[in-house]
CSV table of C-alpha atoms in Angstrom, one decimal:
chain,number,residue,atom,x,y,z
A,22,UNK,CA,111.0,142.7,117.9
A,23,UNK,CA,113.4,141.5,114.9
A,24,UNK,CA,116.4,140.4,116.6
A,25,UNK,CA,113.5,137.8,118.7
A,26,UNK,CA,111.9,136.9,114.4
A,27,UNK,CA,115.8,136.8,114.1
A,28,UNK,CA,116.1,134.7,116.2
A,29,UNK,CA,113.2,132.4,116.1
A,30,UNK,CA,114.0,132.6,112.1
A,31,UNK,CA,117.2,130.7,113.0
A,32,UNK,CA,116.3,128.5,115.4
A,33,UNK,CA,113.8,126.8,112.9
A,34,UNK,CA,116.8,126.6,110.0
A,35,UNK,CA,118.5,125.3,112.8
A,36,UNK,CA,116.0,122.8,113.9
A,37,UNK,CA,115.5,121.5,110.6
A,38,UNK,CA,119.1,121.1,110.3
A,39,UNK,CA,118.7,118.7,112.6
A,40,UNK,CA,116.4,116.6,111.6
A,41,UNK,CA,118.2,116.7,107.8
A,42,UNK,CA,121.5,115.9,110.0
A,43,UNK,CA,122.8,118.0,108.7
A,44,UNK,CA,123.1,119.7,112.0
A,45,UNK,CA,124.7,117.6,115.4
A,46,UNK,CA,121.8,117.1,118.2
A,47,UNK,CA,124.7,118.8,121.0
A,48,UNK,CA,124.6,121.8,118.8
A,49,UNK,CA,121.1,122.7,118.5
A,50,UNK,CA,120.3,122.5,121.7
A,51,UNK,CA,123.7,125.1,122.9
A,52,UNK,CA,121.5,127.6,120.0
A,53,UNK,CA,118.4,126.9,121.6
A,54,UNK,CA,120.2,127.6,124.8
A,55,UNK,CA,121.4,130.8,124.0
A,56,UNK,CA,118.7,131.6,122.3
A,57,UNK,CA,117.3,131.7,126.2
A,58,UNK,CA,113.5,130.0,123.9
A,59,UNK,CA,112.4,127.4,125.7
A,60,UNK,CA,113.3,124.7,122.3
A,61,UNK,CA,109.3,123.8,122.4
A,62,UNK,CA,108.7,127.0,121.2
A,63,UNK,CA,110.3,126.8,118.0
A,64,UNK,CA,108.0,126.1,115.2
A,65,UNK,CA,110.0,123.2,114.2
A,66,UNK,CA,110.5,121.7,118.0
A,67,UNK,CA,110.0,119.0,117.3
A,68,UNK,CA,113.4,118.0,116.5
A,69,UNK,CA,114.3,119.5,120.2
A,70,UNK,CA,110.7,116.8,121.1
A,71,UNK,CA,113.4,114.4,118.9
A,72,UNK,CA,116.0,115.2,120.7
A,73,UNK,CA,116.1,113.9,124.1
A,74,UNK,CA,115.1,110.1,123.5
A,75,UNK,CA,115.0,107.8,120.2
A,76,UNK,CA,112.6,105.8,119.0
A,77,UNK,CA,113.3,101.9,118.6
A,78,UNK,CA,111.1,100.6,116.0
A,79,UNK,CA,109.8,96.4,116.6
A,80,UNK,CA,107.3,93.8,116.8
A,81,UNK,CA,106.1,94.5,120.6
A,82,UNK,CA,106.1,92.1,122.9
A,83,UNK,CA,109.0,91.7,125.2
A,84,UNK,CA,111.1,92.8,123.0
A,85,UNK,CA,110.0,96.2,124.5
A,86,UNK,CA,110.6,94.5,127.8
A,87,UNK,CA,114.6,93.0,126.4
A,88,UNK,CA,115.2,96.3,123.9
A,89,UNK,CA,115.0,98.7,127.7
A,90,UNK,CA,116.6,96.3,130.1
A,91,UNK,CA,119.3,95.2,127.6
A,92,UNK,CA,119.8,98.8,125.5
A,93,UNK,CA,117.6,101.0,126.6
A,94,UNK,CA,119.3,101.4,130.1
A,95,UNK,CA,122.7,101.5,128.9
A,96,UNK,CA,122.4,104.6,126.0
A,97,UNK,CA,120.0,106.1,128.9
A,98,UNK,CA,123.0,106.8,131.3
A,99,UNK,CA,125.6,107.3,128.9
A,100,UNK,CA,124.1,110.0,126.9
A,101,UNK,CA,121.0,111.2,129.4
A,102,UNK,CA,118.6,110.4,126.1
A,103,UNK,CA,115.2,108.1,126.8
A,104,UNK,CA,113.9,105.4,124.7
A,105,UNK,CA,110.5,105.3,123.2
A,106,UNK,CA,108.8,102.0,121.4
A,107,UNK,CA,106.8,101.6,118.4
A,108,UNK,CA,105.4,97.8,118.4
A,109,UNK,CA,104.2,98.9,114.9
A,110,UNK,CA,106.2,96.8,113.3
A,111,UNK,CA,108.4,98.2,111.1
A,112,UNK,CA,107.6,95.9,107.4
A,113,UNK,CA,109.6,97.5,103.9
A,114,UNK,CA,106.1,98.8,102.9
A,115,UNK,CA,105.9,100.9,105.6
A,116,UNK,CA,109.6,102.0,105.6
A,117,UNK,CA,108.9,103.2,101.9
A,118,UNK,CA,105.7,104.4,102.8
A,119,UNK,CA,106.6,106.4,106.2
A,120,UNK,CA,109.8,108.0,104.2
A,121,UNK,CA,108.5,108.6,101.0
A,122,UNK,CA,105.7,110.5,103.2
A,123,UNK,CA,108.3,112.9,104.9
A,124,UNK,CA,106.9,111.8,108.3
A,125,UNK,CA,109.3,109.5,109.0
A,126,UNK,CA,108.4,109.1,113.1
A,127,UNK,CA,110.7,106.5,113.7
A,128,UNK,CA,115.0,106.0,114.6
A,129,UNK,CA,116.0,103.0,114.0
A,130,UNK,CA,114.3,99.9,113.4
A,131,UNK,CA,114.9,96.3,114.2
A,132,UNK,CA,114.3,94.5,111.0
A,133,UNK,CA,116.7,91.8,108.7
A,134,UNK,CA,119.9,93.2,106.9
A,135,UNK,CA,118.3,92.2,103.7
A,136,UNK,CA,116.1,95.4,104.2
A,137,UNK,CA,119.2,97.1,104.0
A,138,UNK,CA,120.2,96.0,101.4
A,139,UNK,CA,117.1,96.1,99.5
A,140,UNK,CA,115.8,99.7,101.5
A,141,UNK,CA,119.7,101.7,101.0
A,142,UNK,CA,120.6,101.3,97.0
A,143,UNK,CA,116.2,103.4,97.4
A,144,UNK,CA,117.2,106.4,98.9
A,145,UNK,CA,115.3,105.1,102.6
A,146,UNK,CA,117.6,104.7,104.9
A,147,UNK,CA,120.6,106.8,106.1
A,148,UNK,CA,123.7,105.1,105.8
A,149,UNK,CA,125.5,103.5,108.8
A,150,UNK,CA,128.1,105.8,110.4
A,151,UNK,CA,131.2,103.6,111.0
A,152,UNK,CA,132.9,106.3,112.7
A,153,UNK,CA,130.2,106.0,116.1
A,154,UNK,CA,129.1,102.0,114.9
A,155,UNK,CA,131.7,99.5,115.2
A,156,UNK,CA,132.6,97.1,112.2
A,157,UNK,CA,134.4,94.9,114.8
A,158,UNK,CA,131.9,94.2,116.6
A,159,UNK,CA,129.9,92.6,114.3
A,160,UNK,CA,130.4,89.7,112.2
A,161,UNK,CA,132.3,90.6,109.1
A,162,UNK,CA,129.9,90.4,106.3
A,163,UNK,CA,127.0,91.3,108.6
A,164,UNK,CA,128.5,95.3,108.7
A,165,UNK,CA,126.9,96.8,105.2
A,166,UNK,CA,127.0,100.4,104.3
A,167,UNK,CA,122.7,100.9,105.2
A,168,UNK,CA,122.4,98.1,108.0
A,169,UNK,CA,124.7,96.4,110.5
A,170,UNK,CA,123.5,92.9,111.9
A,171,UNK,CA,123.3,93.3,116.4
A,172,UNK,CA,121.7,89.6,116.7
A,173,UNK,CA,121.7,86.5,114.7
A,174,UNK,CA,118.9,84.1,114.5
A,175,UNK,CA,118.4,80.5,113.3
A,176,UNK,CA,115.9,79.0,111.1
A,177,UNK,CA,116.3,75.1,112.9
A,178,UNK,CA,114.3,72.2,113.7
A,179,UNK,CA,113.3,70.4,116.3
A,180,UNK,CA,111.2,66.5,116.7
A,181,UNK,CA,109.0,65.2,117.8
A,182,UNK,CA,110.4,62.4,120.4
A,183,UNK,CA,108.2,59.9,120.6
A,184,UNK,CA,107.7,59.6,117.0
A,185,UNK,CA,110.7,58.8,116.7
A,186,UNK,CA,112.5,57.8,119.8
A,187,UNK,CA,116.0,55.7,118.9
A,188,UNK,CA,116.3,57.6,115.8
A,189,UNK,CA,116.3,60.5,115.4
A,190,UNK,CA,116.3,63.3,112.4
A,191,UNK,CA,120.1,65.4,112.9
A,192,UNK,CA,120.3,67.6,110.3
A,193,UNK,CA,118.4,68.9,106.7
A,194,UNK,CA,118.6,65.6,104.9
A,195,UNK,CA,116.9,63.3,107.7
A,196,UNK,CA,113.8,66.5,107.6
A,197,UNK,CA,113.5,65.9,103.9
A,198,UNK,CA,113.4,61.9,104.4
A,199,UNK,CA,109.8,61.2,104.8
A,200,UNK,CA,110.3,57.6,104.1
A,201,UNK,CA,113.2,56.9,106.7
A,202,UNK,CA,111.7,59.4,109.0
A,203,UNK,CA,107.9,59.8,108.3
A,204,UNK,CA,105.4,62.2,109.9
A,205,UNK,CA,104.1,65.8,109.0
A,206,UNK,CA,106.5,69.0,108.4
A,207,UNK,CA,105.9,72.8,109.1
A,208,UNK,CA,107.7,75.2,107.3
A,209,UNK,CA,107.9,78.4,107.0
A,210,UNK,CA,105.9,79.9,104.5
A,211,UNK,CA,108.1,82.7,103.4
A,212,UNK,CA,110.9,80.7,102.2
A,213,UNK,CA,114.0,81.9,104.4
A,214,UNK,CA,115.2,79.0,105.5
A,215,UNK,CA,113.4,76.4,104.0
A,216,UNK,CA,114.7,77.3,100.7
A,217,UNK,CA,118.1,77.0,102.7
A,218,UNK,CA,117.2,73.5,104.0
A,219,UNK,CA,115.7,71.9,101.3
A,220,UNK,CA,119.6,72.5,99.5
A,221,UNK,CA,121.3,71.1,102.8
A,222,UNK,CA,119.1,68.1,101.9
A,223,UNK,CA,119.2,67.8,98.3
A,224,UNK,CA,123.5,67.9,99.1
A,225,UNK,CA,124.6,71.1,98.3
A,226,UNK,CA,127.8,72.3,101.2
A,227,UNK,CA,126.1,74.9,103.0
A,228,UNK,CA,129.3,77.4,101.4
A,229,UNK,CA,128.4,76.5,98.6
A,230,UNK,CA,124.3,77.8,99.0
A,231,UNK,CA,124.2,81.1,97.2
A,232,UNK,CA,122.8,82.0,94.8
A,233,UNK,CA,120.6,80.0,95.3
A,234,UNK,CA,119.4,77.6,92.8
A,235,UNK,CA,115.5,78.1,92.7
A,236,UNK,CA,113.9,75.1,90.7
A,237,UNK,CA,116.5,72.6,92.7
A,238,UNK,CA,115.4,73.9,95.9
A,239,UNK,CA,111.7,73.8,95.0
A,240,UNK,CA,111.8,70.8,93.9
A,241,UNK,CA,113.1,69.0,97.1
A,242,UNK,CA,110.3,71.4,98.6
A,243,UNK,CA,107.5,69.5,96.3
A,244,UNK,CA,108.8,66.3,97.5
A,245,UNK,CA,107.4,67.0,101.3
A,246,UNK,CA,104.2,68.7,99.6
A,247,UNK,CA,101.9,65.9,100.7
A,248,UNK,CA,103.0,65.2,104.2
A,249,UNK,CA,103.6,69.3,105.3
A,250,UNK,CA,101.7,72.0,106.3
A,251,UNK,CA,103.1,75.9,106.2
A,252,UNK,CA,104.0,78.5,109.4
A,253,UNK,CA,103.6,82.6,109.2
A,254,UNK,CA,103.6,83.3,112.8
A,255,UNK,CA,106.2,81.8,115.7
A,256,UNK,CA,102.7,81.4,117.7
A,257,UNK,CA,101.3,79.2,114.7
A,258,UNK,CA,104.0,76.9,114.6
A,259,UNK,CA,104.2,76.8,118.2
A,260,UNK,CA,100.8,75.8,118.5
A,261,UNK,CA,101.3,73.4,115.9
A,262,UNK,CA,104.2,71.3,118.2
A,263,UNK,CA,102.2,71.6,122.1
A,264,UNK,CA,99.4,70.3,119.7
A,265,UNK,CA,101.4,67.5,118.7
A,266,UNK,CA,100.5,68.4,114.2
A,267,UNK,CA,104.0,68.0,113.4
A,268,UNK,CA,106.6,65.6,114.1
A,269,UNK,CA,109.5,68.2,113.4
A,270,UNK,CA,109.0,72.1,112.0
A,271,UNK,CA,111.2,73.9,110.7
A,272,UNK,CA,112.0,76.8,113.5
A,273,UNK,CA,113.6,79.8,115.2
A,274,UNK,CA,116.2,78.1,117.6
A,275,UNK,CA,114.7,81.1,120.6
A,276,UNK,CA,111.4,79.9,119.6
A,277,UNK,CA,112.9,75.9,119.4
A,278,UNK,CA,114.1,76.2,123.0
A,279,UNK,CA,110.7,77.7,124.6
A,280,UNK,CA,109.1,74.4,123.0
A,281,UNK,CA,111.8,72.6,125.0
A,282,UNK,CA,110.5,73.6,127.7
A,283,UNK,CA,106.7,74.4,127.4
A,284,UNK,CA,107.1,70.7,126.8
A,285,UNK,CA,108.6,69.4,129.4
A,286,UNK,CA,111.0,67.7,126.4
A,287,UNK,CA,108.8,65.7,124.2
A,288,UNK,CA,109.9,68.5,121.3
A,289,UNK,CA,113.8,68.3,121.0
A,290,UNK,CA,115.6,71.8,119.1
A,291,UNK,CA,118.5,70.4,116.3
A,292,UNK,CA,120.6,73.2,115.5
A,293,UNK,CA,123.3,71.2,113.7
A,294,UNK,CA,123.4,72.6,110.0
A,295,UNK,CA,121.3,75.9,111.9
A,296,UNK,CA,121.0,78.3,109.2
A,297,UNK,CA,122.8,82.3,110.9
A,298,UNK,CA,120.0,84.8,110.2
A,299,UNK,CA,121.6,88.6,110.7
A,300,UNK,CA,118.9,90.4,112.7
A,301,UNK,CA,120.2,93.7,112.4
A,302,UNK,CA,119.1,97.5,113.1
A,303,UNK,CA,118.4,100.3,110.2
A,304,UNK,CA,117.9,103.9,110.0
A,305,UNK,CA,114.9,105.2,108.4
A,306,UNK,CA,116.2,108.2,105.6
A,307,UNK,CA,116.0,111.9,107.9
A,308,UNK,CA,115.4,110.2,111.2
A,309,UNK,CA,113.9,112.8,113.5
A,310,UNK,CA,116.5,112.3,116.2
A,311,UNK,CA,119.3,112.9,114.1
A,312,UNK,CA,122.2,110.9,113.3
A,313,UNK,CA,124.2,111.5,115.7
A,314,UNK,CA,122.1,109.9,118.8
A,315,UNK,CA,120.4,106.8,116.6
A,316,UNK,CA,124.2,105.4,115.4
A,317,UNK,CA,125.3,105.7,119.2
A,318,UNK,CA,122.3,104.1,119.9
A,319,UNK,CA,123.4,101.1,117.7
A,320,UNK,CA,127.1,101.5,119.2
A,321,UNK,CA,125.8,100.6,122.5
A,322,UNK,CA,123.7,97.9,121.6
A,323,UNK,CA,126.7,95.9,119.8
A,324,UNK,CA,128.1,96.6,123.8
A,325,UNK,CA,128.9,92.4,125.2
A,326,UNK,CA,126.5,93.4,127.6
A,327,UNK,CA,124.0,94.8,125.6
A,328,UNK,CA,124.1,91.3,123.5
A,329,UNK,CA,124.7,88.8,126.8
A,330,UNK,CA,121.2,90.7,128.3
A,331,UNK,CA,119.2,89.9,124.7
A,332,UNK,CA,120.4,86.3,124.5
A,333,UNK,CA,119.3,86.3,128.2
A,334,UNK,CA,115.8,87.7,127.5
A,335,UNK,CA,115.3,87.2,124.3
A,336,UNK,CA,117.3,84.2,122.8
A,337,UNK,CA,118.5,85.9,120.4
A,338,UNK,CA,122.3,85.1,119.4
A,339,UNK,CA,125.3,87.5,119.6
A,340,UNK,CA,126.4,88.8,116.6
A,341,UNK,CA,129.6,90.4,118.4
A,342,UNK,CA,132.5,87.9,117.9
A,343,UNK,CA,134.1,89.5,121.5
A,344,UNK,CA,130.1,88.2,123.1
A,345,UNK,CA,130.3,84.4,121.6
A,346,UNK,CA,133.0,82.8,124.6
A,347,UNK,CA,130.6,84.8,127.0
A,348,UNK,CA,127.8,82.9,126.7
A,349,UNK,CA,126.7,81.2,129.8
A,350,UNK,CA,126.7,77.4,130.0
A,351,UNK,CA,123.4,76.6,130.4
A,352,UNK,CA,122.4,78.7,126.6
A,353,UNK,CA,124.4,77.3,125.0
A,354,UNK,CA,122.5,74.1,123.2
A,355,UNK,CA,120.1,77.0,122.0
A,356,UNK,CA,122.9,80.4,121.5
A,357,UNK,CA,123.7,78.9,117.9
A,358,UNK,CA,127.2,81.3,118.2
A,359,UNK,CA,128.7,79.2,121.6
A,360,UNK,CA,131.0,77.0,121.3
A,361,UNK,CA,128.3,74.2,121.0
A,362,UNK,CA,127.2,75.5,118.1
A,363,UNK,CA,129.2,77.7,115.9
A,364,UNK,CA,131.2,75.1,113.8
A,365,UNK,CA,127.9,73.3,112.7
A,366,UNK,CA,125.9,76.7,111.6
A,367,UNK,CA,126.3,77.9,108.0
A,368,UNK,CA,125.7,82.1,107.1
A,369,UNK,CA,122.7,83.5,105.6
A,370,UNK,CA,123.7,85.6,102.3
A,371,UNK,CA,121.1,89.1,102.9
A,372,UNK,CA,122.6,90.6,99.8
A,373,UNK,CA,120.9,87.2,97.9
A,374,UNK,CA,118.0,88.0,100.0
A,375,UNK,CA,117.6,91.3,99.4
A,376,UNK,CA,118.2,91.8,95.3
A,377,UNK,CA,116.4,88.2,95.4
A,378,UNK,CA,113.8,87.7,98.2
A,379,UNK,CA,110.4,89.2,96.6
A,380,UNK,CA,110.6,86.7,93.1
A,381,UNK,CA,111.5,83.4,95.9
A,382,UNK,CA,108.7,83.7,98.1
A,383,UNK,CA,106.4,84.3,95.5
A,384,UNK,CA,108.3,81.1,93.4
A,385,UNK,CA,108.3,79.1,97.1
A,386,UNK,CA,104.2,80.7,97.7
A,387,UNK,CA,103.4,79.3,94.2
A,388,UNK,CA,105.3,75.9,94.7
A,389,UNK,CA,103.5,75.5,97.9
A,390,UNK,CA,99.4,76.0,97.1
């Protein structure tokens, strides 16, 4: 009886150590096997349940299917671990609440790299283990201590070919020029992309954007305020274009591809000076599957086949340089890291946004209200 109690206590302590990242999954499962005890009987048996899969926390919709086919299947084949999805959306506030309450239910969050800058130093994220995750399989500026870029998406713009005919807009200068290119503009109300586009329209070179000159950017945004409408979701700006409300619209480049298709080419995507945004994986502190499992999941997502499948399924651009040259010809116009576009794009600075994003968004909202 005492032996059983001792083993039970050992397994409980081991489960807690596993959940806290102080013990790897292999060792924990070996202890359970040696004990001859069904691990579900361990009081902290949630750890065993968590050991069987990783939980991807994303925004739902098509991304579940695409992450499954691009990453989940390969990860399961390689490790024997499954992948489950929480589609409630990993907002920063939710991540803070989850970690602060000690009730961490997700292993990896599909987020922006600037979230790693704002949440990592406050103790809400696990550091990326670069002995498993490769720094060489992402762009060098996007391998940070608490997050690594897995895909890129771009803030580009679309325009209505029926409005501009033989004189189409070519860059951000034209987008903000309502005298020579009259018509309604649709801007993203959370500031990202709009501020950088405004500065480039005002003559700032792409390499000199950061730190953002907020006063200059906001003055440029205000200069077209009477001709602007604002969107907060992809479906909203999609409708603005399909319904002909906006003559030009700042938009994610993959959504621009869909608008081109849905309008049968009436709206056309411009990737010149597109702002490359690093979508990233970040790991909530104390993730239930343990650090080893989730780092292996991230490493799988970095592989070229996974990167190309995400592009094919979601339209998100590879961040692994080894995949750039393998982007299919029919995807070249829409992938911002394709040979067709990579020399035209500008790279976002996630450190600036992580440290200044809240103030920038509030200032932008004040300017457009």
